[in-house]
JSON list of C-alpha atoms in Angstrom, two decimals:
[
{"chain": "A", "resi": 1, "resn": "UNK", "atom": "CA", "xyz": [172.77, 239.06, -75.41]},
{"chain": "A", "resi": 2, "resn": "UNK", "atom": "CA", "xyz": [172.43, 236.89, -72.25]},
{"chain": "A", "resi": 3, "resn": "UNK", "atom": "CA", "xyz": [169.60, 236.12, -69.88]},
{"chain": "A", "resi": 4, "resn": "UNK", "atom": "CA", "xyz": [170.82, 235.51, -66.31]},
{"chain": "A", "resi": 5, "resn": "UNK", "atom": "CA", "xyz": [168.70, 233.07, -64.33]},
{"chain": "A", "resi": 6, "resn": "UNK", "atom": "CA", "xyz": [169.40, 233.25, -60.50]},
{"chain": "A", "resi": 7, "resn": "UNK", "atom": "CA", "xyz": [168.78, 230.29, -58.50]},
{"chain": "A", "resi": 8, "resn": "UNK", "atom": "CA", "xyz": [168.97, 226.34, -58.32]},
{"chain": "A", "resi": 9, "resn": "UNK", "atom": "CA", "xyz": [165.47, 225.65, -57.75]},
{"chain": "A", "resi": 10, "resn": "UNK", "atom": "CA", "xyz": [163.13, 223.45, -59.91]},
{"chain": "A", "resi": 11, "resn": "UNK", "atom": "CA", "xyz": [161.58, 226.53, -61.47]},
{"chain": "A", "resi": 12, "resn": "UNK", "atom": "CA", "xyz": [164.94, 227.91, -62.49]},
{"chain": "A", "resi": 13, "resn": "UNK", "atom": "CA", "xyz": [165.93, 224.75, -63.99]},
{"chain": "A", "resi": 14, "resn": "UNK", "atom": "CA", "xyz": [162.80, 224.46, -66.01]},
{"chain": "A", "resi": 15, "resn": "UNK", "atom": "CA", "xyz": [163.14, 228.11, -67.05]},
{"chain": "A", "resi": 16, "resn": "UNK", "atom": "CA", "xyz": [166.65, 227.50, -68.30]},
{"chain": "A", "resi": 17, "resn": "UNK", "atom": "CA", "xyz": [165.67, 224.46, -70.25]},
{"chain": "A", "resi": 18, "resn": "UNK", "atom": "CA", "xyz": [162.94, 226.33, -72.02]},
{"chain": "A", "resi": 19, "resn": "UNK", "atom": "CA", "xyz": [164.90, 229.45, -72.82]},
{"chain": "A", "resi": 20, "resn": "UNK", "atom": "CA", "xyz": [167.66, 226.84, -74.22]},
{"chain": "A", "resi": 21, "resn": "UNK", "atom": "CA", "xyz": [165.25, 225.33, -76.38]},
{"chain": "A", "resi": 22, "resn": "UNK", "atom": "CA", "xyz": [164.16, 228.74, -77.81]},
{"chain": "A", "resi": 23, "resn": "UNK", "atom": "CA", "xyz": [167.69, 229.47, -78.66]},
{"chain": "A", "resi": 24, "resn": "UNK", "atom": "CA", "xyz": [168.55, 231.95, -76.12]},
{"chain": "A", "resi": 25, "resn": "UNK", "atom": "CA", "xyz": [171.85, 232.43, -74.34]},
{"chain": "A", "resi": 26, "resn": "UNK", "atom": "CA", "xyz": [171.33, 231.54, -70.67]},
{"chain": "A", "resi": 27, "resn": "UNK", "atom": "CA", "xyz": [173.70, 231.53, -67.65]},
{"chain": "A", "resi": 28, "resn": "UNK", "atom": "CA", "xyz": [172.31, 229.97, -64.54]},
{"chain": "A", "resi": 29, "resn": "UNK", "atom": "CA", "xyz": [174.05, 231.08, -61.22]},
{"chain": "A", "resi": 30, "resn": "UNK", "atom": "CA", "xyz": [174.03, 228.82, -58.21]},
{"chain": "A", "resi": 31, "resn": "UNK", "atom": "CA", "xyz": [174.84, 229.93, -54.82]},
{"chain": "A", "resi": 32, "resn": "UNK", "atom": "CA", "xyz": [177.10, 226.98, -54.27]},
{"chain": "A", "resi": 33, "resn": "UNK", "atom": "CA", "xyz": [175.53, 225.80, -50.89]},
{"chain": "A", "resi": 34, "resn": "UNK", "atom": "CA", "xyz": [174.71, 222.44, -52.00]},
{"chain": "A", "resi": 35, "resn": "UNK", "atom": "CA", "xyz": [177.70, 220.09, -52.68]},
{"chain": "A", "resi": 36, "resn": "UNK", "atom": "CA", "xyz": [176.14, 218.27, -55.54]},
{"chain": "A", "resi": 37, "resn": "UNK", "atom": "CA", "xyz": [173.35, 220.33, -57.05]},
{"chain": "A", "resi": 38, "resn": "UNK", "atom": "CA", "xyz": [171.07, 219.43, -59.84]},
{"chain": "A", "resi": 39, "resn": "UNK", "atom": "CA", "xyz": [172.56, 221.29, -62.64]},
{"chain": "A", "resi": 40, "resn": "UNK", "atom": "CA", "xyz": [170.45, 223.16, -65.37]},
{"chain": "A", "resi": 41, "resn": "UNK", "atom": "CA", "xyz": [171.04, 222.99, -69.13]},
{"chain": "A", "resi": 42, "resn": "UNK", "atom": "CA", "xyz": [173.18, 225.71, -70.49]},
{"chain": "A", "resi": 43, "resn": "UNK", "atom": "CA", "xyz": [176.06, 227.57, -68.94]},
{"chain": "A", "resi": 44, "resn": "UNK", "atom": "CA", "xyz": [176.32, 227.58, -65.15]},
{"chain": "A", "resi": 45, "resn": "UNK", "atom": "CA", "xyz": [178.23, 229.72, -62.60]},
{"chain": "A", "resi": 46, "resn": "UNK", "atom": "CA", "xyz": [178.67, 229.11, -59.03]},
{"chain": "A", "resi": 47, "resn": "UNK", "atom": "CA", "xyz": [179.35, 231.24, -56.09]},
{"chain": "A", "resi": 48, "resn": "UNK", "atom": "CA", "xyz": [178.67, 234.87, -55.17]},
{"chain": "A", "resi": 49, "resn": "UNK", "atom": "CA", "xyz": [179.10, 237.96, -57.46]},
{"chain": "A", "resi": 50, "resn": "UNK", "atom": "CA", "xyz": [180.73, 240.14, -54.82]},
{"chain": "A", "resi": 51, "resn": "UNK", "atom": "CA", "xyz": [177.63, 242.12, -53.59]},
{"chain": "A", "resi": 52, "resn": "UNK", "atom": "CA", "xyz": [175.66, 244.78, -55.49]},
{"chain": "A", "resi": 53, "resn": "UNK", "atom": "CA", "xyz": [178.85, 246.24, -57.24]},
{"chain": "A", "resi": 54, "resn": "UNK", "atom": "CA", "xyz": [180.06, 242.95, -58.27]},
{"chain": "A", "resi": 55, "resn": "UNK", "atom": "CA", "xyz": [176.79, 241.83, -59.75]},
{"chain": "A", "resi": 56, "resn": "UNK", "atom": "CA", "xyz": [176.51, 245.07, -61.54]},
{"chain": "A", "resi": 57, "resn": "UNK", "atom": "CA", "xyz": [179.80, 244.98, -63.05]},
{"chain": "A", "resi": 58, "resn": "UNK", "atom": "CA", "xyz": [179.15, 241.38, -64.31]},
{"chain": "A", "resi": 59, "resn": "UNK", "atom": "CA", "xyz": [175.82, 242.30, -65.88]},
{"chain": "A", "resi": 60, "resn": "UNK", "atom": "CA", "xyz": [177.61, 244.83, -67.87]},
{"chain": "A", "resi": 61, "resn": "UNK", "atom": "CA", "xyz": [180.49, 242.82, -68.77]},
{"chain": "A", "resi": 62, "resn": "UNK", "atom": "CA", "xyz": [178.47, 240.04, -70.11]},
{"chain": "A", "resi": 63, "resn": "UNK", "atom": "CA", "xyz": [175.81, 242.19, -71.80]},
{"chain": "A", "resi": 64, "resn": "UNK", "atom": "CA", "xyz": [173.02, 240.78, -69.86]},
{"chain": "A", "resi": 65, "resn": "UNK", "atom": "CA", "xyz": [169.65, 241.70, -71.32]},
{"chain": "A", "resi": 66, "resn": "UNK", "atom": "CA", "xyz": [167.43, 240.26, -68.67]},
{"chain": "A", "resi": 67, "resn": "UNK", "atom": "CA", "xyz": [167.51, 238.84, -65.15]},
{"chain": "A", "resi": 68, "resn": "UNK", "atom": "CA", "xyz": [165.15, 236.25, -63.67]},
{"chain": "A", "resi": 69, "resn": "UNK", "atom": "CA", "xyz": [165.29, 235.88, -60.12]},
{"chain": "A", "resi": 70, "resn": "UNK", "atom": "CA", "xyz": [164.09, 232.24, -59.50]},
{"chain": "A", "resi": 71, "resn": "UNK", "atom": "CA", "xyz": [165.98, 231.73, -56.16]},
{"chain": "A", "resi": 72, "resn": "UNK", "atom": "CA", "xyz": [164.45, 230.03, -53.27]},
{"chain": "A", "resi": 73, "resn": "UNK", "atom": "CA", "xyz": [161.87, 232.08, -51.41]},
{"chain": "A", "resi": 74, "resn": "UNK", "atom": "CA", "xyz": [164.20, 232.47, -48.35]},
{"chain": "A", "resi": 75, "resn": "UNK", "atom": "CA", "xyz": [167.44, 233.60, -50.53]},
{"chain": "A", "resi": 76, "resn": "UNK", "atom": "CA", "xyz": [166.84, 237.18, -49.49]},
{"chain": "A", "resi": 77, "resn": "UNK", "atom": "CA", "xyz": [170.26, 238.50, -49.88]},
{"chain": "A", "resi": 78, "resn": "UNK", "atom": "CA", "xyz": [170.85, 237.69, -53.66]},
{"chain": "A", "resi": 79, "resn": "UNK", "atom": "CA", "xyz": [167.33, 238.82, -54.22]},
{"chain": "A", "resi": 80, "resn": "UNK", "atom": "CA", "xyz": [168.05, 242.22, -52.82]},
{"chain": "A", "resi": 81, "resn": "UNK", "atom": "CA", "xyz": [171.40, 242.43, -54.52]},
{"chain": "A", "resi": 82, "resn": "UNK", "atom": "CA", "xyz": [169.80, 241.48, -57.99]},
{"chain": "A", "resi": 83, "resn": "UNK", "atom": "CA", "xyz": [167.17, 244.20, -57.38]},
{"chain": "A", "resi": 84, "resn": "UNK", "atom": "CA", "xyz": [169.71, 246.96, -56.78]},
{"chain": "A", "resi": 85, "resn": "UNK", "atom": "CA", "xyz": [172.19, 245.75, -59.42]},
{"chain": "A", "resi": 86, "resn": "UNK", "atom": "CA", "xyz": [169.50, 245.52, -62.01]},
{"chain": "A", "resi": 87, "resn": "UNK", "atom": "CA", "xyz": [168.70, 249.03, -61.22]},
{"chain": "A", "resi": 88, "resn": "UNK", "atom": "CA", "xyz": [172.19, 250.26, -61.52]},
{"chain": "A", "resi": 89, "resn": "UNK", "atom": "CA", "xyz": [172.94, 248.38, -64.68]},
{"chain": "A", "resi": 90, "resn": "UNK", "atom": "CA", "xyz": [169.43, 249.21, -66.27]},
{"chain": "A", "resi": 91, "resn": "UNK", "atom": "CA", "xyz": [168.60, 245.57, -66.70]},
{"chain": "A", "resi": 92, "resn": "UNK", "atom": "CA", "xyz": [165.03, 244.50, -66.49]},
{"chain": "A", "resi": 93, "resn": "UNK", "atom": "CA", "xyz": [164.34, 242.07, -63.58]},
{"chain": "A", "resi": 94, "resn": "UNK", "atom": "CA", "xyz": [161.49, 239.45, -63.15]},
{"chain": "A", "resi": 95, "resn": "UNK", "atom": "CA", "xyz": [160.87, 237.59, -59.93]},
{"chain": "A", "resi": 96, "resn": "UNK", "atom": "CA", "xyz": [159.76, 233.71, -60.69]},
{"chain": "A", "resi": 97, "resn": "UNK", "atom": "CA", "xyz": [158.22, 233.07, -57.35]},
{"chain": "A", "resi": 98, "resn": "UNK", "atom": "CA", "xyz": [156.32, 229.80, -56.47]},
{"chain": "A", "resi": 99, "resn": "UNK", "atom": "CA", "xyz": [153.30, 230.26, -54.43]},
{"chain": "A", "resi": 100, "resn": "UNK", "atom": "CA", "xyz": [153.48, 229.84, -50.71]},
{"chain": "A", "resi": 101, "resn": "UNK", "atom": "CA", "xyz": [151.82, 226.98, -49.04]},
{"chain": "A", "resi": 102, "resn": "UNK", "atom": "CA", "xyz": [148.11, 227.59, -47.70]},
{"chain": "A", "resi": 103, "resn": "UNK", "atom": "CA", "xyz": [146.69, 225.62, -44.78]},
{"chain": "A", "resi": 104, "resn": "UNK", "atom": "CA", "xyz": [143.51, 223.62, -45.41]},
{"chain": "A", "resi": 105, "resn": "UNK", "atom": "CA", "xyz": [140.90, 221.87, -43.51]},
{"chain": "A", "resi": 106, "resn": "UNK", "atom": "CA", "xyz": [142.38, 219.83, -40.52]},
{"chain": "A", "resi": 107, "resn": "UNK", "atom": "CA", "xyz": [145.55, 221.56, -40.59]},
{"chain": "A", "resi": 108, "resn": "UNK", "atom": "CA", "xyz": [147.18, 222.84, -37.18]},
{"chain": "A", "resi": 109, "resn": "UNK", "atom": "CA", "xyz": [149.44, 225.42, -38.49]},
{"chain": "A", "resi": 110, "resn": "UNK", "atom": "CA", "xyz": [151.35, 228.14, -36.32]},
{"chain": "A", "resi": 111, "resn": "UNK", "atom": "CA", "xyz": [153.16, 230.71, -38.05]},
{"chain": "A", "resi": 112, "resn": "UNK", "atom": "CA", "xyz": [156.54, 232.21, -36.95]},
{"chain": "A", "resi": 113, "resn": "UNK", "atom": "CA", "xyz": [158.13, 235.59, -38.47]},
{"chain": "A", "resi": 114, "resn": "UNK", "atom": "CA", "xyz": [161.72, 233.91, -38.60]},
{"chain": "A", "resi": 115, "resn": "UNK", "atom": "CA", "xyz": [163.69, 231.08, -37.16]},
{"chain": "A", "resi": 116, "resn": "UNK", "atom": "CA", "xyz": [164.41, 232.70, -33.94]},
{"chain": "A", "resi": 117, "resn": "UNK", "atom": "CA", "xyz": [160.54, 233.11, -33.21]},
{"chain": "A", "resi": 118, "resn": "UNK", "atom": "CA", "xyz": [160.05, 229.64, -34.19]},
{"chain": "A", "resi": 119, "resn": "UNK", "atom": "CA", "xyz": [162.62, 228.52, -31.83]},
{"chain": "A", "resi": 120, "resn": "UNK", "atom": "CA", "xyz": [160.82, 230.59, -29.01]},
{"chain": "A", "resi": 121, "resn": "UNK", "atom": "CA", "xyz": [157.34, 229.08, -29.77]},
{"chain": "A", "resi": 122, "resn": "UNK", "atom": "CA", "xyz": [158.46, 225.49, -30.41]},
{"chain": "A", "resi": 123, "resn": "UNK", "atom": "CA", "xyz": [158.65, 224.13, -27.04]},
{"chain": "A", "resi": 124, "resn": "UNK", "atom": "CA", "xyz": [154.97, 224.87, -26.54]},
{"chain": "A", "resi": 125, "resn": "UNK", "atom": "CA", "xyz": [154.01, 222.73, -29.35]},
{"chain": "A", "resi": 126, "resn": "UNK", "atom": "CA", "xyz": [155.99, 219.43, -28.78]},
{"chain": "A", "resi": 127, "resn": "UNK", "atom": "CA", "xyz": [159.03, 217.63, -27.52]},
{"chain": "A", "resi": 128, "resn": "UNK", "atom": "CA", "xyz": [160.18, 215.63, -30.60]},
{"chain": "A", "resi": 129, "resn": "UNK", "atom": "CA", "xyz": [160.38, 217.94, -33.53]},
{"chain": "A", "resi": 130, "resn": "UNK", "atom": "CA", "xyz": [160.88, 217.04, -37.12]},
{"chain": "A", "resi": 131, "resn": "UNK", "atom": "CA", "xyz": [163.12, 220.09, -38.44]},
{"chain": "A", "resi": 132, "resn": "UNK", "atom": "CA", "xyz": [163.08, 220.52, -42.07]},
{"chain": "A", "resi": 133, "resn": "UNK", "atom": "CA", "xyz": [164.04, 224.26, -42.31]},
{"chain": "A", "resi": 134, "resn": "UNK", "atom": "CA", "xyz": [167.33, 223.48, -44.13]},
{"chain": "A", "resi": 135, "resn": "UNK", "atom": "CA", "xyz": [170.82, 223.43, -42.53]},
{"chain": "A", "resi": 136, "resn": "UNK", "atom": "CA", "xyz": [171.14, 227.27, -42.53]},
{"chain": "A", "resi": 137, "resn": "UNK", "atom": "CA", "xyz": [170.02, 228.65, -39.34]},
{"chain": "A", "resi": 138, "resn": "UNK", "atom": "CA", "xyz": [169.94, 225.64, -37.29]},
{"chain": "A", "resi": 139, "resn": "UNK", "atom": "CA", "xyz": [171.82, 227.62, -34.47]},
{"chain": "A", "resi": 140, "resn": "UNK", "atom": "CA", "xyz": [168.51, 229.25, -33.62]},
{"chain": "A", "resi": 141, "resn": "UNK", "atom": "CA", "xyz": [167.36, 225.74, -32.22]},
{"chain": "A", "resi": 142, "resn": "UNK", "atom": "CA", "xyz": [170.66, 224.88, -30.57]},
{"chain": "A", "resi": 143, "resn": "UNK", "atom": "CA", "xyz": [169.71, 225.98, -27.06]},
{"chain": "A", "resi": 144, "resn": "UNK", "atom": "CA", "xyz": [166.57, 223.85, -26.83]},
{"chain": "A", "resi": 145, "resn": "UNK", "atom": "CA", "xyz": [168.06, 221.25, -24.72]},
{"chain": "A", "resi": 146, "resn": "UNK", "atom": "CA", "xyz": [164.86, 219.72, -23.47]},
{"chain": "A", "resi": 147, "resn": "UNK", "atom": "CA", "xyz": [163.87, 218.79, -27.17]},
{"chain": "A", "resi": 148, "resn": "UNK", "atom": "CA", "xyz": [164.86, 216.09, -29.60]},
{"chain": "A", "resi": 149, "resn": "UNK", "atom": "CA", "xyz": [165.20, 216.94, -33.25]},
{"chain": "A", "resi": 150, "resn": "UNK", "atom": "CA", "xyz": [165.09, 215.05, -36.46]},
{"chain": "A", "resi": 151, "resn": "UNK", "atom": "CA", "xyz": [167.14, 217.22, -38.64]},
{"chain": "A", "resi": 152, "resn": "UNK", "atom": "CA", "xyz": [166.61, 216.71, -42.47]},
{"chain": "A", "resi": 153, "resn": "UNK", "atom": "CA", "xyz": [168.67, 218.62, -45.13]},
{"chain": "A", "resi": 154, "resn": "UNK", "atom": "CA", "xyz": [170.64, 217.87, -48.17]},
{"chain": "A", "resi": 155, "resn": "UNK", "atom": "CA", "xyz": [174.12, 218.23, -46.93]},
{"chain": "A", "resi": 156, "resn": "UNK", "atom": "CA", "xyz": [175.79, 217.50, -43.44]},
{"chain": "A", "resi": 157, "resn": "UNK", "atom": "CA", "xyz": [175.04, 220.64, -41.24]},
{"chain": "A", "resi": 158, "resn": "UNK", "atom": "CA", "xyz": [177.69, 222.38, -39.17]},
{"chain": "A", "resi": 159, "resn": "UNK", "atom": "CA", "xyz": [177.64, 223.26, -35.61]},
{"chain": "A", "resi": 160, "resn": "UNK", "atom": "CA", "xyz": [176.03, 224.60, -33.43]},
{"chain": "A", "resi": 161, "resn": "UNK", "atom": "CA", "xyz": [173.28, 221.94, -33.50]},
{"chain": "A", "resi": 162, "resn": "UNK", "atom": "CA", "xyz": [170.80, 220.79, -30.85]},
{"chain": "A", "resi": 163, "resn": "UNK", "atom": "CA", "xyz": [172.13, 218.65, -28.35]},
{"chain": "A", "resi": 164, "resn": "UNK", "atom": "CA", "xyz": [169.69, 215.86, -28.90]},
{"chain": "A", "resi": 165, "resn": "UNK", "atom": "CA", "xyz": [169.28, 215.17, -32.66]},
{"chain": "A", "resi": 166, "resn": "UNK", "atom": "CA", "xyz": [169.63, 212.85, -35.42]},
{"chain": "A", "resi": 167, "resn": "UNK", "atom": "CA", "xyz": [170.62, 214.19, -38.79]},
{"chain": "A", "resi": 168, "resn": "UNK", "atom": "CA", "xyz": [168.95, 212.64, -41.84]},
{"chain": "A", "resi": 169, "resn": "UNK", "atom": "CA", "xyz": [170.34, 213.44, -45.35]},
{"chain": "A", "resi": 170, "resn": "UNK", "atom": "CA", "xyz": [168.06, 213.37, -48.04]},
{"chain": "A", "resi": 171, "resn": "UNK", "atom": "CA", "xyz": [166.62, 215.31, -51.12]},
{"chain": "A", "resi": 172, "resn": "UNK", "atom": "CA", "xyz": [163.08, 215.69, -52.50]},
{"chain": "A", "resi": 173, "resn": "UNK", "atom": "CA", "xyz": [160.62, 214.78, -53.74]},
{"chain": "A", "resi": 174, "resn": "UNK", "atom": "CA", "xyz": [159.20, 212.97, -50.95]},
{"chain": "A", "resi": 175, "resn": "UNK", "atom": "CA", "xyz": [156.03, 210.86, -50.96]},
{"chain": "A", "resi": 176, "resn": "UNK", "atom": "CA", "xyz": [153.24, 210.95, -48.35]},
{"chain": "A", "resi": 177, "resn": "UNK", "atom": "CA", "xyz": [153.46, 207.28, -47.15]},
{"chain": "A", "resi": 178, "resn": "UNK", "atom": "CA", "xyz": [157.28, 207.47, -46.76]},
{"chain": "A", "resi": 179, "resn": "UNK", "atom": "CA", "xyz": [156.71, 211.00, -44.78]},
{"chain": "A", "resi": 180, "resn": "UNK", "atom": "CA", "xyz": [154.00, 209.35, -42.58]},
{"chain": "A", "resi": 181, "resn": "UNK", "atom": "CA", "xyz": [156.16, 206.35, -41.72]},
{"chain": "A", "resi": 182, "resn": "UNK", "atom": "CA", "xyz": [159.22, 208.50, -40.89]},
{"chain": "A", "resi": 183, "resn": "UNK", "atom": "CA", "xyz": [157.28, 210.81, -38.64]},
{"chain": "A", "resi": 184, "resn": "UNK", "atom": "CA", "xyz": [155.47, 207.82, -36.66]},
{"chain": "A", "resi": 185, "resn": "UNK", "atom": "CA", "xyz": [158.86, 205.77, -36.69]},
{"chain": "A", "resi": 186, "resn": "UNK", "atom": "CA", "xyz": [160.58, 208.47, -34.92]},
{"chain": "A", "resi": 187, "resn": "UNK", "atom": "CA", "xyz": [157.77, 209.53, -32.61]},
{"chain": "A", "resi": 188, "resn": "UNK", "atom": "CA", "xyz": [157.61, 212.98, -34.05]},
{"chain": "A", "resi": 189, "resn": "UNK", "atom": "CA", "xyz": [155.06, 215.14, -32.44]},
{"chain": "A", "resi": 190, "resn": "UNK", "atom": "CA", "xyz": [155.60, 218.67, -34.18]},
{"chain": "A", "resi": 191, "resn": "UNK", "atom": "CA", "xyz": [156.79, 219.65, -37.54]},
{"chain": "A", "resi": 192, "resn": "UNK", "atom": "CA", "xyz": [158.96, 222.78, -38.33]},
{"chain": "A", "resi": 193, "resn": "UNK", "atom": "CA", "xyz": [159.25, 223.92, -41.82]},
{"chain": "A", "resi": 194, "resn": "UNK", "atom": "CA", "xyz": [159.76, 227.29, -43.90]},
{"chain": "A", "resi": 195, "resn": "UNK", "atom": "CA", "xyz": [157.08, 228.39, -46.33]},
{"chain": "A", "resi": 196, "resn": "UNK", "atom": "CA", "xyz": [158.85, 227.12, -49.17]},
{"chain": "A", "resi": 197, "resn": "UNK", "atom": "CA", "xyz": [156.02, 226.33, -51.37]},
{"chain": "A", "resi": 198, "resn": "UNK", "atom": "CA", "xyz": [156.11, 223.83, -54.50]},
{"chain": "A", "resi": 199, "resn": "UNK", "atom": "CA", "xyz": [155.57, 220.20, -54.65]},
{"chain": "A", "resi": 200, "resn": "UNK", "atom": "CA", "xyz": [158.98, 218.88, -53.90]},
{"chain": "A", "resi": 201, "resn": "UNK", "atom": "CA", "xyz": [158.49, 218.68, -50.22]},
{"chain": "A", "resi": 202, "resn": "UNK", "atom": "CA", "xyz": [154.73, 219.15, -49.66]},
{"chain": "A", "resi": 203, "resn": "UNK", "atom": "CA", "xyz": [154.11, 215.55, -48.74]},
{"chain": "A", "resi": 204, "resn": "UNK", "atom": "CA", "xyz": [155.29, 216.31, -45.08]},
{"chain": "A", "resi": 205, "resn": "UNK", "atom": "CA", "xyz": [152.48, 218.72, -44.67]},
{"chain": "A", "resi": 206, "resn": "UNK", "atom": "CA", "xyz": [149.92, 216.22, -45.87]},
{"chain": "A", "resi": 207, "resn": "UNK", "atom": "CA", "xyz": [151.43, 213.60, -43.45]},
{"chain": "A", "resi": 208, "resn": "UNK", "atom": "CA", "xyz": [151.23, 216.09, -40.67]},
{"chain": "A", "resi": 209, "resn": "UNK", "atom": "CA", "xyz": [147.59, 216.86, -41.36]},
{"chain": "A", "resi": 210, "resn": "UNK", "atom": "CA", "xyz": [146.67, 213.01, -41.52]},
{"chain": "A", "resi": 211, "resn": "UNK", "atom": "CA", "xyz": [148.52, 212.25, -38.17]},
{"chain": "A", "resi": 212, "resn": "UNK", "atom": "CA", "xyz": [146.86, 215.50, -36.42]},
{"chain": "A", "resi": 213, "resn": "UNK", "atom": "CA", "xyz": [150.35, 217.07, -35.79]},
{"chain": "A", "resi": 214, "resn": "UNK", "atom": "CA", "xyz": [151.03, 220.73, -35.26]},
{"chain": "A", "resi": 215, "resn": "UNK", "atom": "CA", "xyz": [153.19, 222.55, -37.91]},
{"chain": "A", "resi": 216, "resn": "UNK", "atom": "CA", "xyz": [155.21, 225.32, -37.14]},
{"chain": "A", "resi": 217, "resn": "UNK", "atom": "CA", "xyz": [155.75, 227.36, -40.39]},
{"chain": "A", "resi": 218, "resn": "UNK", "atom": "CA", "xyz": [158.28, 230.22, -40.91]},
{"chain": "A", "resi": 219, "resn": "UNK", "atom": "CA", "xyz": [156.89, 233.06, -43.12]},
{"chain": "A", "resi": 220, "resn": "UNK", "atom": "CA", "xyz": [158.94, 234.16, -46.16]},
{"chain": "A", "resi": 221, "resn": "UNK", "atom": "CA", "xyz": [161.07, 237.17, -45.58]},
{"chain": "A", "resi": 222, "resn": "UNK", "atom": "CA", "xyz": [160.05, 240.51, -47.53]},
{"chain": "A", "resi": 223, "resn": "UNK", "atom": "CA", "xyz": [161.54, 240.89, -51.04]},
{"chain": "A", "resi": 224, "resn": "UNK", "atom": "CA", "xyz": [161.87, 244.10, -52.94]},
{"chain": "A", "resi": 225, "resn": "UNK", "atom": "CA", "xyz": [158.87, 245.00, -55.09]},
{"chain": "A", "resi": 226, "resn": "UNK", "atom": "CA", "xyz": [159.43, 244.07, -58.70]},
{"chain": "A", "resi": 227, "resn": "UNK", "atom": "CA", "xyz": [157.77, 242.56, -61.66]},
{"chain": "A", "resi": 228, "resn": "UNK", "atom": "CA", "xyz": [156.68, 239.10, -60.66]},
{"chain": "A", "resi": 229, "resn": "UNK", "atom": "CA", "xyz": [154.95, 235.69, -62.00]},
{"chain": "A", "resi": 230, "resn": "UNK", "atom": "CA", "xyz": [154.49, 232.21, -60.67]},
{"chain": "A", "resi": 231, "resn": "UNK", "atom": "CA", "xyz": [154.47, 230.51, -64.18]},
{"chain": "A", "resi": 232, "resn": "UNK", "atom": "CA", "xyz": [157.56, 229.30, -65.96]},
{"chain": "A", "resi": 233, "resn": "UNK", "atom": "CA", "xyz": [156.02, 229.80, -69.17]},
{"chain": "A", "resi": 234, "resn": "UNK", "atom": "CA", "xyz": [155.23, 233.42, -68.50]},
{"chain": "A", "resi": 235, "resn": "UNK", "atom": "CA", "xyz": [158.80, 233.98, -67.45]},
{"chain": "A", "resi": 236, "resn": "UNK", "atom": "CA", "xyz": [160.09, 232.50, -70.78]},
{"chain": "A", "resi": 237, "resn": "UNK", "atom": "CA", "xyz": [157.87, 234.79, -72.76]},
{"chain": "A", "resi": 238, "resn": "UNK", "atom": "CA", "xyz": [159.04, 237.96, -70.37]},
{"chain": "A", "resi": 239, "resn": "UNK", "atom": "CA", "xyz": [162.65, 236.95, -70.93]},
{"chain": "A", "resi": 240, "resn": "UNK", "atom": "CA", "xyz": [162.43, 236.46, -74.84]},
{"chain": "A", "resi": 241, "resn": "UNK", "atom": "CA", "xyz": [160.82, 239.70, -75.38]},
{"chain": "A", "resi": 242, "resn": "UNK", "atom": "CA", "xyz": [163.51, 241.95, -73.57]}
]
């Protein structure tokens, strides 16, 4: 019997490692959007399942006993497909969700429902934006010709891109001093990010607070309601007892 772990997040890798240590058969599924992902221990598959029907068939074929959705908070399609496929195949599903970021004293946060709203709000907050929302969805900012963007992502982004931009290829974790130097060195006056949560990229928020910069934060998309935890150890216990 197999435990299917969805996602290439740090939490997904930690979960796969701990389940492997307990002798569980684990298959980690990665979306394949990153050219050189950090691979978890155990078996790994890359790419989509073919929608709800394809995932349902895969669950039955591989006799999956439990699914842990540890995908990125903004990976809404696979989360929805997993919810419906788990129901169809009668396989228990747990969402391993890292907590979202919360503003603290001194933060100048502005919230947007999605990338389109963020693009509409952004011109009122600054002219030189540090865009850290990932390479998916950059088209939302492509028409903002009056702004300059520092676009940071893991792999090279494809068009359309904003007319005035610099692409910085990098992978976290990041440190506050380096983030502060990057922001001041490029003359950044506004930070744009998704509410990804976690510690890998939180340094940019600390640097923005120290420098008094406004931060435009895109809210997480809604997810289907299911059993949920924020702790890897709890997810391990849950999966081992299915």
